[in-house]
């Protein structure tokens, strides 16, 4: 691909104990684009996503072989500062998980733990992040409210704002709209299209139409392997592999 | 239709009523009737058991109230002991009990939270932590008298604290600690993994996540555990008696290292005195009422805290 590569994996294997969840995954993920990962349940797309910010380290008994490079740096090198890595690579989860704190404190959490204390600066960051997440108009008068009071769609946008507050380069979205109603899903899809001007986005989705609508590149996973990886238009209209075509036409999944 | 005791339950499970919808007009086959009788029997036995238990409790409370209510007045609460039963007050005892509370709460909270944190967050989940777990659960069942002996030898003699407030407070803290640890572990475990995940995904370290997410989220559970432990501790008599806390103290304690008395000890000794001087039974009953009110308030506080945070937590 002629575009700048942000993330590169080579022969990535992952084992949960003795069960192999990822097999020899080799992918180049371009910068400032949306890359979608699709596939049937249990095919390893979420697992793959989590290897990109080493969130799999939190799960006991996980073995990772192969290489993952972000901006040319091998992130599984033992010298890598993992918390710093996770700051550069933000993640938004399937079910909105705001902290049981105020809206303001949720967004300010990231900057605060990385050393920013001055209220004026935090105020600015909070406003910027909520604006970038298309949530500011709805919450600007109630930043002191508990985050739990927001609706599901608002909570998810809050989680996006929270992730944006630490100024990552990359955003990983793990089925972020699965738990939301269509209206909220639409809002977030629009948001993703806007965010890609400044961020590299990798999203897992089980909704093929969403992948077709929003992404520039799509990877089709099955049983831990990448069956096909191409520009979205090509993959959806001219799939090269039989399994891809079968999945896209709904024969399984 | 055969005879009047007919099965009207069809195989499909639908019940066909004859002409009304009243339950008692539904006629059931014999095996259903036996089950219904068993149901009624169990319910009745359960009900009688509750009534029985409550009756005992109510009887005790009434007895205490009758004996003590007349002697419970402002004078009683704010005056110290006296040779004359009519003039005696429990100010010493109340102050002593509050002082004990003031020690037990922070000590159990901090030590309990720290131990629970270690067990839940840092210790490997295998042999070592299991062993400690069993140890702690067993400690919770040790008779309180034993803690008195422990306190006497370690705090009273070894550390030279004798029968001071500090000595009593530390002994009761040890007594309450196993319960607080278990409650704290529950509270920490109940913090959802998604919240920790969110924290890690933002670039937080293990300790930052514990300090800024896990502990604050678990705090209501920690607090209620501590309050309940305190409420148990203030009612304990045996450890204090073994420690050497007396009842006949005329002056108020002026430091943590000073001699003192506490409500349960006071009640105990007054009950003993009541053999010779019947008025002391009234005094004891009045003091019991005070102690019960204190316990009730503590438990109420624990329940309110739990409710308030549960409301805040749920969306």
Coordinates of C-alpha atoms in Angstrom, one line a residue:
Chain A
X1 CA 0.0 0.0 0.0
X2 CA 1.3 3.5 -0.8
X3 CA 0.0 5.1 2.3
X4 CA 2.0 5.7 5.5
X5 CA 1.9 2.6 7.7
X6 CA 1.1 3.2 11.3
X7 CA 0.9 -0.3 12.7
X8 CA 2.5 -3.4 11.3
X9 CA 2.2 -6.9 12.4
X10 CA 4.1 -10.0 11.2
X11 CA 3.3 -13.6 12.0
X12 CA 1.4 -12.7 15.1
X13 CA 0.3 -15.7 17.1
X14 CA -1.6 -15.6 20.3
X15 CA -2.4 -18.4 22.7
X16 CA -4.9 -18.5 25.6
X17 CA -3.1 -21.3 27.4
X18 CA -2.9 -24.0 24.8
X19 CA -5.7 -22.7 22.6
X20 CA -4.5 -20.7 19.6
X21 CA -6.6 -17.6 19.0
X22 CA -4.5 -15.9 16.4
X23 CA -2.5 -17.5 13.6
X24 CA 0.2 -15.8 11.8
X25 CA -1.6 -12.5 11.4
X26 CA 0.4 -10.2 9.1
X27 CA -1.1 -6.8 8.4
X28 CA -0.1 -3.2 7.6
X29 CA -2.5 -0.7 9.1
X30 CA -2.4 2.7 7.4
X31 CA -2.3 6.0 9.3
X32 CA -5.3 8.4 9.3
X33 CA -7.6 5.8 7.9
X34 CA -10.3 3.7 9.4
X35 CA -9.5 0.0 9.3
X36 CA -12.4 -2.4 10.1
X37 CA -12.0 -5.9 11.3
X38 CA -15.0 -8.1 10.5
X39 CA -15.7 -11.8 10.9
X40 CA -17.9 -14.3 12.7
X41 CA -18.1 -14.5 16.5
X42 CA -15.0 -15.9 18.1
X43 CA -12.8 -15.4 15.0
X44 CA -10.2 -13.4 17.0
X45 CA -10.9 -9.9 15.8
X46 CA -11.2 -8.5 19.3
X47 CA -8.2 -10.5 20.5
X48 CA -6.2 -9.0 17.6
X49 CA -7.3 -5.5 18.5
X50 CA -6.3 -6.0 22.1
X51 CA -2.8 -7.1 21.1
X52 CA -2.3 -3.6 19.6
X53 CA -2.3 -1.9 22.9
X54 CA -1.1 -4.9 24.9
X55 CA -4.4 -5.2 26.8
X56 CA -4.1 -8.9 26.6
X57 CA -1.3 -8.6 29.1
X58 CA -4.1 -8.2 31.7
X59 CA -5.3 -11.7 31.0
X60 CA -3.4 -14.5 32.7
X61 CA -1.9 -17.3 30.8
X62 CA -1.6 -15.5 27.4
X63 CA 1.3 -16.1 25.1
X64 CA 2.1 -13.8 22.2
X65 CA 4.6 -14.7 19.5
X66 CA 5.5 -12.7 16.4
X67 CA 5.9 -8.9 16.1
X68 CA 3.9 -5.8 16.3
X69 CA 5.4 -2.5 15.3
X70 CA 3.8 0.9 16.0
X71 CA 5.6 3.8 14.4
X72 CA 8.4 1.4 13.8
X73 CA 8.8 0.4 17.4
X74 CA 8.4 -3.2 18.5
X75 CA 5.8 -2.9 21.2
X76 CA 6.4 -6.3 22.7
X77 CA 10.0 -5.5 23.5
X78 CA 10.4 -5.9 27.3
X79 CA 11.8 -2.4 27.5
X80 CA 8.6 -0.8 26.3
X81 CA 6.8 1.4 28.9
X82 CA 3.4 -0.2 28.6
X83 CA 1.3 2.6 30.3
X84 CA 2.8 5.1 28.0
X85 CA 2.0 2.8 25.0
X86 CA -1.6 2.6 26.2
X87 CA -1.7 6.4 26.3
X88 CA -0.7 6.6 22.7
X89 CA -3.2 4.0 21.7
X90 CA -6.6 4.6 23.1
X91 CA -9.4 2.1 23.4
X92 CA -13.2 2.3 23.6
X93 CA -15.0 -0.8 24.6
X94 CA -18.3 -2.5 23.6
X95 CA -20.2 -1.6 26.7
X96 CA -19.8 2.0 27.8
X97 CA -17.8 1.9 31.0
X98 CA -17.6 5.4 32.5
X99 CA -16.1 5.7 35.9
X100 CA -18.5 6.3 38.8
X101 CA -17.5 10.0 38.9
X102 CA -18.6 13.2 37.4
X103 CA -18.5 13.8 33.7
X104 CA -15.7 16.2 34.2
X105 CA -13.7 13.8 36.3
X106 CA -14.2 11.1 33.8
X107 CA -12.6 13.1 31.0
X108 CA -10.0 14.6 33.2
X109 CA -8.9 11.2 34.6
X110 CA -6.4 10.5 31.8
X111 CA -4.7 13.9 31.9
X112 CA -4.6 13.9 35.7
X113 CA -2.9 10.5 36.0
X114 CA -0.3 11.7 33.5
X115 CA 0.6 14.7 35.7
X116 CA -1.7 17.6 34.7
X117 CA -3.0 19.4 37.7
X118 CA -3.8 23.0 36.8
X119 CA -7.5 23.5 36.6
X120 CA -7.3 25.9 33.7
X121 CA -5.5 23.4 31.6
X122 CA -7.7 20.6 32.6
X123 CA -10.8 22.7 31.8
X124 CA -9.4 23.3 28.3
X125 CA -8.7 19.6 27.7
X126 CA -12.1 18.6 29.0
X127 CA -13.9 21.0 26.7
X128 CA -11.8 20.1 23.7
X129 CA -12.2 16.4 24.2
X130 CA -16.0 16.6 24.7
X131 CA -16.3 18.8 21.6
X132 CA -14.2 16.4 19.5
X133 CA -16.5 13.6 20.7
X134 CA -19.6 15.6 19.7
X135 CA -20.9 15.6 23.3
X136 CA -20.0 19.2 24.5
X137 CA -23.4 20.9 23.7
X138 CA -25.3 18.2 25.6
X139 CA -23.2 18.3 28.8
X140 CA -21.6 21.7 29.0
X141 CA -24.0 22.9 31.7
X142 CA -23.8 19.7 33.8
X143 CA -20.2 18.7 33.9
X144 CA -20.6 18.1 37.6
X145 CA -23.3 15.5 37.1
X146 CA -22.6 11.8 37.6
X147 CA -21.6 10.1 34.4
X148 CA -24.0 7.3 35.1
X149 CA -26.9 9.7 34.5
X150 CA -26.2 9.9 30.8
X151 CA -27.9 7.8 28.2
X152 CA -26.1 4.8 26.7
X153 CA -25.1 6.7 23.5
X154 CA -24.0 9.7 25.5
X155 CA -22.0 7.5 27.9
X156 CA -20.2 5.9 24.9
X157 CA -19.4 9.3 23.5
X158 CA -18.1 10.2 26.9
X159 CA -15.8 7.2 26.8
X160 CA -14.6 8.4 23.4
X161 CA -13.9 11.9 24.9
X162 CA -12.1 10.3 27.8
X163 CA -9.9 8.4 25.4
X164 CA -9.2 11.5 23.3
X165 CA -8.3 13.5 26.3
X166 CA -4.8 11.9 26.6
X167 CA -4.1 12.8 22.9
X168 CA -3.5 9.4 21.5
X169 CA -2.4 8.7 17.9
X170 CA -4.5 5.7 17.4
X171 CA -8.0 4.8 18.5
X172 CA -9.1 1.2 18.9
X173 CA -12.9 0.7 18.9
X174 CA -14.0 -2.7 20.1
X175 CA -17.6 -3.1 18.8
X176 CA -18.3 0.4 20.2
X177 CA -21.8 0.7 18.8
X178 CA -23.0 -2.8 19.5
X179 CA -24.8 -1.9 22.7
X180 CA -26.4 1.3 21.3
X181 CA -29.6 2.2 19.5
X182 CA -29.5 3.1 15.8
X183 CA -29.6 6.9 16.4
X184 CA -26.6 6.8 18.7
X185 CA -24.8 4.4 16.4
X186 CA -25.3 6.9 13.6
X187 CA -23.9 9.7 15.6
X188 CA -20.8 7.7 16.5
X189 CA -20.3 6.6 12.9
X190 CA -20.4 10.2 11.8
X191 CA -17.9 11.0 14.6
X192 CA -15.5 8.2 13.4
X193 CA -15.5 9.7 9.9
X194 CA -14.5 13.0 11.3
X195 CA -11.9 11.7 13.7
X196 CA -9.9 9.9 11.1
X197 CA -8.5 13.2 9.8
X198 CA -6.5 13.3 13.0
X199 CA -6.3 9.7 14.3
X200 CA -5.6 6.3 13.0
X201 CA -8.7 4.2 13.7
X202 CA -9.0 0.4 14.0
X203 CA -12.5 -0.8 14.7
X204 CA -14.0 -4.2 15.3
X205 CA -17.5 -4.6 14.2
X206 CA -19.9 -7.5 13.7
X207 CA -22.0 -5.2 11.6
X208 CA -20.9 -5.6 8.0
X209 CA -22.9 -2.6 6.8
X210 CA -21.2 -0.4 9.3
X211 CA -17.8 -1.6 8.1
X212 CA -18.9 -0.8 4.5
X213 CA -20.2 2.6 5.4
X214 CA -17.4 3.8 7.6
X215 CA -14.1 2.1 6.8
X216 CA -11.3 2.6 4.2
X217 CA -9.7 -0.8 4.7
X218 CA -11.3 -4.0 5.9
X219 CA -9.8 -7.2 7.2
X220 CA -11.9 -10.4 7.3
X221 CA -11.0 -12.7 10.1
X222 CA -11.9 -16.3 10.5
X223 CA -10.7 -18.8 13.1
X224 CA -7.8 -16.6 14.1
X225 CA -6.5 -16.0 10.6
X226 CA -6.8 -13.1 8.2
X227 CA -8.5 -14.5 5.2
X228 CA -8.6 -11.3 3.2
X229 CA -7.4 -7.7 3.8
X230 CA -8.2 -5.1 1.2
X231 CA -9.6 -1.7 0.6
X232 CA -13.2 -1.7 1.7
X233 CA -14.6 -1.2 -1.8
X234 CA -12.6 -4.1 -3.2
X235 CA -13.4 -6.5 -0.3
X236 CA -17.1 -5.9 -0.3
X237 CA -17.7 -5.9 -4.1
X238 CA -14.9 -8.1 -5.4
X239 CA -13.9 -10.5 -2.7
X240 CA -11.0 -12.6 -3.7
X241 CA -11.7 -15.5 -1.3
X242 CA -14.7 -17.8 -1.2
X243 CA -15.0 -17.6 2.5
X244 CA -15.2 -13.8 2.4
X245 CA -17.9 -14.0 -0.1
X246 CA -19.8 -16.5 1.9
X247 CA -19.6 -14.4 5.0
X248 CA -20.6 -11.2 3.2
X249 CA -23.6 -12.9 1.7
X250 CA -24.7 -14.1 5.0
X251 CA -24.1 -17.9 4.6
X252 CA -22.6 -18.0 8.1
X253 CA -21.6 -15.7 10.9
Chain B
X1 CA -67.8 -35.9 34.5
X2 CA -67.3 -38.7 37.1
X3 CA -67.6 -37.7 40.8
X4 CA -67.3 -34.3 42.3
X5 CA -63.5 -34.7 43.0
X6 CA -62.6 -34.5 39.3
X7 CA -59.4 -33.7 37.6
X8 CA -60.0 -30.7 35.5
X9 CA -56.4 -30.2 34.6
X10 CA -56.0 -31.2 31.1
X11 CA -52.8 -32.7 29.7
X12 CA -51.8 -29.4 28.1
X13 CA -51.7 -27.9 31.5
X14 CA -54.6 -25.5 31.1
X15 CA -57.1 -25.5 33.9
X16 CA -60.7 -25.3 32.9
X17 CA -62.9 -23.7 35.5
X18 CA -66.4 -24.9 35.7
X19 CA -68.4 -21.7 35.7
X20 CA -66.6 -19.2 37.9
X21 CA -63.1 -18.0 38.1
X22 CA -62.8 -18.3 41.9
X23 CA -59.7 -20.3 42.9
X24 CA -61.6 -22.4 45.5
X25 CA -63.9 -23.8 42.9
X26 CA -61.0 -25.3 41.0
X27 CA -60.9 -29.0 41.9
X28 CA -57.5 -30.6 41.8
X29 CA -56.4 -34.2 41.7
X30 CA -55.1 -35.9 44.8
X31 CA -51.3 -35.5 44.2
X32 CA -51.7 -31.8 43.7
X33 CA -53.6 -31.5 47.0
X34 CA -50.8 -33.2 48.9
X35 CA -48.3 -30.7 47.5
X36 CA -50.6 -27.9 48.5
X37 CA -50.9 -29.2 52.0
X38 CA -47.1 -29.5 52.2
X39 CA -46.7 -26.0 51.0
X40 CA -49.2 -24.7 53.6
X41 CA -47.4 -26.7 56.3
X42 CA -44.0 -25.4 55.6
X43 CA -45.3 -21.8 55.4
X44 CA -47.1 -22.2 58.7
X45 CA -44.0 -23.7 60.4
X46 CA -41.9 -20.9 59.1
X47 CA -44.3 -18.3 60.2
X48 CA -44.5 -19.8 63.7
X49 CA -40.7 -19.9 64.0
X50 CA -40.5 -16.3 63.2
X51 CA -43.2 -15.4 65.7
X52 CA -41.4 -17.5 68.3
X53 CA -38.0 -15.8 67.7
X54 CA -39.4 -12.3 67.6
X55 CA -41.4 -13.1 70.7
X56 CA -38.3 -13.9 72.7
X57 CA -36.6 -10.8 71.4
X58 CA -39.6 -8.6 72.2
X59 CA -39.8 -10.2 75.7
X60 CA -36.2 -9.3 76.5
X61 CA -36.6 -5.8 75.1
X62 CA -39.7 -5.2 77.1
X63 CA -38.1 -6.5 80.3
X64 CA -35.2 -4.2 79.8
X65 CA -37.4 -1.3 79.0
X66 CA -39.5 -1.8 82.0
X67 CA -36.6 -2.0 84.3
X68 CA -34.6 0.7 82.8
X69 CA -36.8 3.4 81.2
X70 CA -37.6 5.0 84.5
X71 CA -33.9 5.4 85.2
X72 CA -32.9 6.7 81.8
X73 CA -32.8 10.5 81.9
X74 CA -30.4 13.3 81.0
X75 CA -28.8 13.1 84.4
X76 CA -28.0 9.5 83.8
X77 CA -26.3 10.3 80.5
X78 CA -24.2 13.2 81.5
X79 CA -23.0 12.4 85.0
X80 CA -20.3 10.1 86.2
X81 CA -20.5 7.3 88.7
X82 CA -21.5 7.7 92.3
X83 CA -21.7 5.7 95.4
X84 CA -25.5 6.3 95.4
X85 CA -27.2 4.4 92.6
X86 CA -29.8 7.1 92.1
X87 CA -27.1 9.6 91.4
X88 CA -25.0 7.4 89.1
X89 CA -24.4 8.3 85.5
X90 CA -22.7 6.5 82.6
X91 CA -20.7 9.4 81.2
X92 CA -17.4 7.5 81.9
X93 CA -18.7 4.5 80.1
X94 CA -20.1 6.3 77.1
X95 CA -16.9 8.3 76.7
X96 CA -14.9 5.1 77.0
X97 CA -17.0 3.3 74.4
X98 CA -16.8 6.3 72.0
X99 CA -13.1 6.4 72.5
X100 CA -12.8 2.7 71.6
X101 CA -14.9 3.3 68.5
X102 CA -12.6 6.2 67.5
X103 CA -9.7 3.7 67.6
X104 CA -11.3 0.6 66.1
X105 CA -12.8 2.3 63.0
X106 CA -9.6 3.8 61.5
X107 CA -7.4 0.9 62.5
X108 CA -9.7 -1.8 61.0
X109 CA -10.4 0.4 58.0
X110 CA -6.8 0.9 57.1
X111 CA -5.5 -2.5 58.1
X112 CA -8.5 -4.3 56.6
X113 CA -8.3 -2.4 53.3
X114 CA -4.6 -3.0 53.1
X115 CA -4.8 -6.7 53.7
X116 CA -7.7 -7.1 51.4
X117 CA -5.9 -5.2 48.7
X118 CA -2.9 -7.3 49.0
X119 CA -4.9 -10.5 48.8
X120 CA -7.0 -9.4 45.9
X121 CA -4.6 -7.4 43.8
X122 CA -1.1 -8.5 44.5
X123 CA -0.8 -12.0 46.0
X124 CA -0.7 -14.8 43.5
X125 CA -4.0 -16.6 43.5
X126 CA -2.6 -19.9 44.3
X127 CA -1.4 -21.6 47.5
X128 CA -0.2 -18.7 49.6
X129 CA -3.2 -16.6 49.3
X130 CA -5.6 -19.5 49.8
X131 CA -3.8 -20.4 53.0
X132 CA -4.1 -16.8 54.3
X133 CA -7.7 -16.8 53.3
X134 CA -8.5 -19.9 55.4
X135 CA -6.5 -18.5 58.3
X136 CA -8.5 -15.3 58.3
X137 CA -11.9 -17.0 58.0
X138 CA -11.0 -19.1 61.0
X139 CA -9.9 -16.1 63.0
X140 CA -13.4 -14.7 62.6
X141 CA -14.8 -17.6 64.6
X142 CA -12.3 -17.4 67.5
X143 CA -14.1 -16.7 70.9
X144 CA -13.7 -13.1 71.9
X145 CA -12.1 -14.1 75.3
X146 CA -9.1 -15.4 73.4
X147 CA -8.6 -12.0 71.9
X148 CA -8.7 -10.6 75.5
X149 CA -5.8 -12.9 76.4
X150 CA -3.9 -11.9 73.3
X151 CA -4.5 -8.2 74.1
X152 CA -3.4 -8.7 77.7
X153 CA -0.1 -10.3 76.8
X154 CA 0.8 -8.2 73.8
X155 CA -0.7 -4.8 74.4
X156 CA -1.2 -4.9 78.1
X157 CA 2.1 -6.4 79.2
X158 CA 4.6 -6.6 76.4
X159 CA 3.9 -3.1 75.1
X160 CA 3.2 -1.8 78.6
X161 CA -0.1 -0.2 77.7
X162 CA -1.9 -1.9 80.6
X163 CA -5.7 -1.3 80.7
X164 CA -5.7 1.9 78.7
X165 CA -8.0 3.0 76.0
X166 CA -5.3 2.3 73.4
X167 CA -4.8 -1.2 74.7
X168 CA -8.6 -1.9 74.6
X169 CA -9.0 -0.3 71.2
X170 CA -6.2 -2.3 69.6
X171 CA -7.5 -5.5 71.2
X172 CA -11.0 -4.9 69.8
X173 CA -9.5 -3.9 66.5
X174 CA -7.9 -7.3 66.2
X175 CA -11.2 -8.9 67.1
X176 CA -13.0 -7.0 64.4
X177 CA -10.3 -7.3 61.8
X178 CA -11.1 -10.7 60.2
X179 CA -14.7 -9.6 59.5
X180 CA -13.5 -6.3 58.0
X181 CA -11.0 -8.1 55.8
X182 CA -13.6 -10.4 54.4
X183 CA -16.0 -7.5 53.8
X184 CA -13.2 -5.4 52.2
X185 CA -12.4 -8.3 49.9
X186 CA -16.0 -8.5 48.8
X187 CA -16.1 -4.8 48.2
X188 CA -12.9 -4.9 46.1
X189 CA -14.0 -7.9 44.2
X190 CA -17.2 -6.2 43.3
X191 CA -15.5 -3.4 41.4
X192 CA -16.3 -4.4 37.8
X193 CA -13.4 -5.4 35.6
X194 CA -14.6 -3.0 32.9
X195 CA -13.7 -0.1 35.2
X196 CA -10.2 -1.3 35.7
X197 CA -9.9 -2.0 32.0
X198 CA -10.9 1.5 31.2
X199 CA -8.3 2.8 33.6
X200 CA -5.5 0.7 32.1
X201 CA -6.5 1.6 28.6
X202 CA -5.9 5.2 29.5
X203 CA -2.3 4.4 30.4
X204 CA -2.7 4.0 34.2
X205 CA -0.4 1.7 36.3
X206 CA -1.7 -1.0 38.6
X207 CA -1.3 1.2 41.7
X208 CA -2.9 4.3 40.0
X209 CA -5.9 2.1 39.0
X210 CA -6.2 0.8 42.6
X211 CA -5.9 4.3 44.2
X212 CA -8.1 6.2 41.8
X213 CA -10.7 3.7 40.7
X214 CA -10.8 0.5 42.8
X215 CA -10.6 2.0 46.3
X216 CA -13.1 4.9 45.7
X217 CA -15.5 2.5 44.1
X218 CA -15.1 0.0 46.9
X219 CA -15.3 2.7 49.6
X220 CA -19.0 2.3 50.5
X221 CA -18.5 -1.4 51.0
X222 CA -15.3 -0.8 53.0
X223 CA -17.1 1.7 55.2
X224 CA -20.1 -0.4 55.9
X225 CA -17.8 -3.3 56.7
X226 CA -15.9 -1.2 59.1
X227 CA -19.0 0.3 60.8
X228 CA -20.5 -3.1 61.3
X229 CA -17.3 -4.4 62.7
X230 CA -17.2 -1.5 65.1
X231 CA -20.8 -2.2 66.2
X232 CA -19.8 -5.7 67.0
X233 CA -16.7 -4.6 68.9
X234 CA -18.4 -2.1 71.2
X235 CA -20.7 -4.8 72.5
X236 CA -17.9 -7.1 73.5
X237 CA -17.4 -7.6 77.2
X238 CA -15.0 -10.6 77.6
X239 CA -11.9 -9.1 76.0
X240 CA -12.2 -5.9 78.0
X241 CA -12.7 -7.8 81.3
X242 CA -9.7 -10.0 80.6
X243 CA -7.7 -7.0 79.8
X244 CA -8.5 -5.6 83.2
X245 CA -10.8 -2.8 82.4
X246 CA -12.6 -2.0 85.6
X247 CA -16.1 -0.5 86.2
X248 CA -15.4 1.6 89.2
X249 CA -13.8 4.6 87.7
X250 CA -14.7 7.9 89.1
X251 CA -12.8 10.3 86.9
X252 CA -12.9 10.8 83.1
X253 CA -9.9 9.5 81.1
X254 CA -7.6 12.3 80.0
X255 CA -5.5 10.5 77.4
X256 CA -5.4 7.4 75.3
X257 CA -3.1 5.8 77.7
X258 CA -5.3 6.4 80.7
X259 CA -7.6 4.0 82.5
X260 CA -11.2 4.0 81.5
X261 CA -14.4 2.0 81.5
X262 CA -16.8 1.1 78.7
X263 CA -20.5 0.4 78.4
X264 CA -20.5 -3.4 78.3
X265 CA -18.1 -3.7 81.2
X266 CA -20.2 -1.2 83.2
X267 CA -23.4 -3.2 82.5
X268 CA -21.6 -6.4 83.5
X269 CA -20.4 -5.2 86.8
X270 CA -23.7 -3.4 87.6
X271 CA -25.5 -6.7 86.9
X272 CA -23.2 -8.4 89.4
X273 CA -23.9 -5.7 92.0
X274 CA -27.6 -6.1 91.5
X275 CA -27.5 -9.3 93.5
X276 CA -27.0 -7.3 96.7
X277 CA -28.5 -4.0 95.6
X278 CA -31.6 -4.4 93.4
X279 CA -31.4 -0.8 92.1
X280 CA -28.3 -1.7 90.1
X281 CA -30.5 -3.9 87.9
X282 CA -32.3 -0.8 86.9
X283 CA -29.1 1.0 86.2
X284 CA -27.8 -1.9 84.1
X285 CA -31.1 -1.9 82.1
X286 CA -30.8 1.8 81.4
X287 CA -27.3 1.3 80.3
X288 CA -28.3 -1.6 78.1
X289 CA -30.9 0.7 76.4
X290 CA -28.1 3.2 75.7
X291 CA -25.9 0.5 74.2
X292 CA -28.7 -0.8 72.0
X293 CA -29.5 2.7 70.8
X294 CA -25.8 3.1 69.9
X295 CA -25.7 -0.2 68.1
X296 CA -28.9 0.6 66.2
X297 CA -27.5 4.0 65.1
X298 CA -24.4 2.4 63.8
X299 CA -26.2 -0.2 61.8
X300 CA -28.6 2.4 60.5
X301 CA -25.6 4.5 59.4
X302 CA -24.1 1.5 57.6
X303 CA -27.4 0.8 55.8
X304 CA -27.8 4.4 54.8
X305 CA -24.3 4.7 53.4
X306 CA -24.9 1.5 51.4
X307 CA -28.2 2.8 50.0
X308 CA -26.9 6.2 49.1
X309 CA -24.0 4.8 47.1
X310 CA -26.1 2.1 45.5
X311 CA -28.4 4.9 44.2
X312 CA -25.4 6.9 42.9
X313 CA -23.9 3.8 41.3
X314 CA -26.9 2.7 39.3
X315 CA -27.8 4.6 36.2

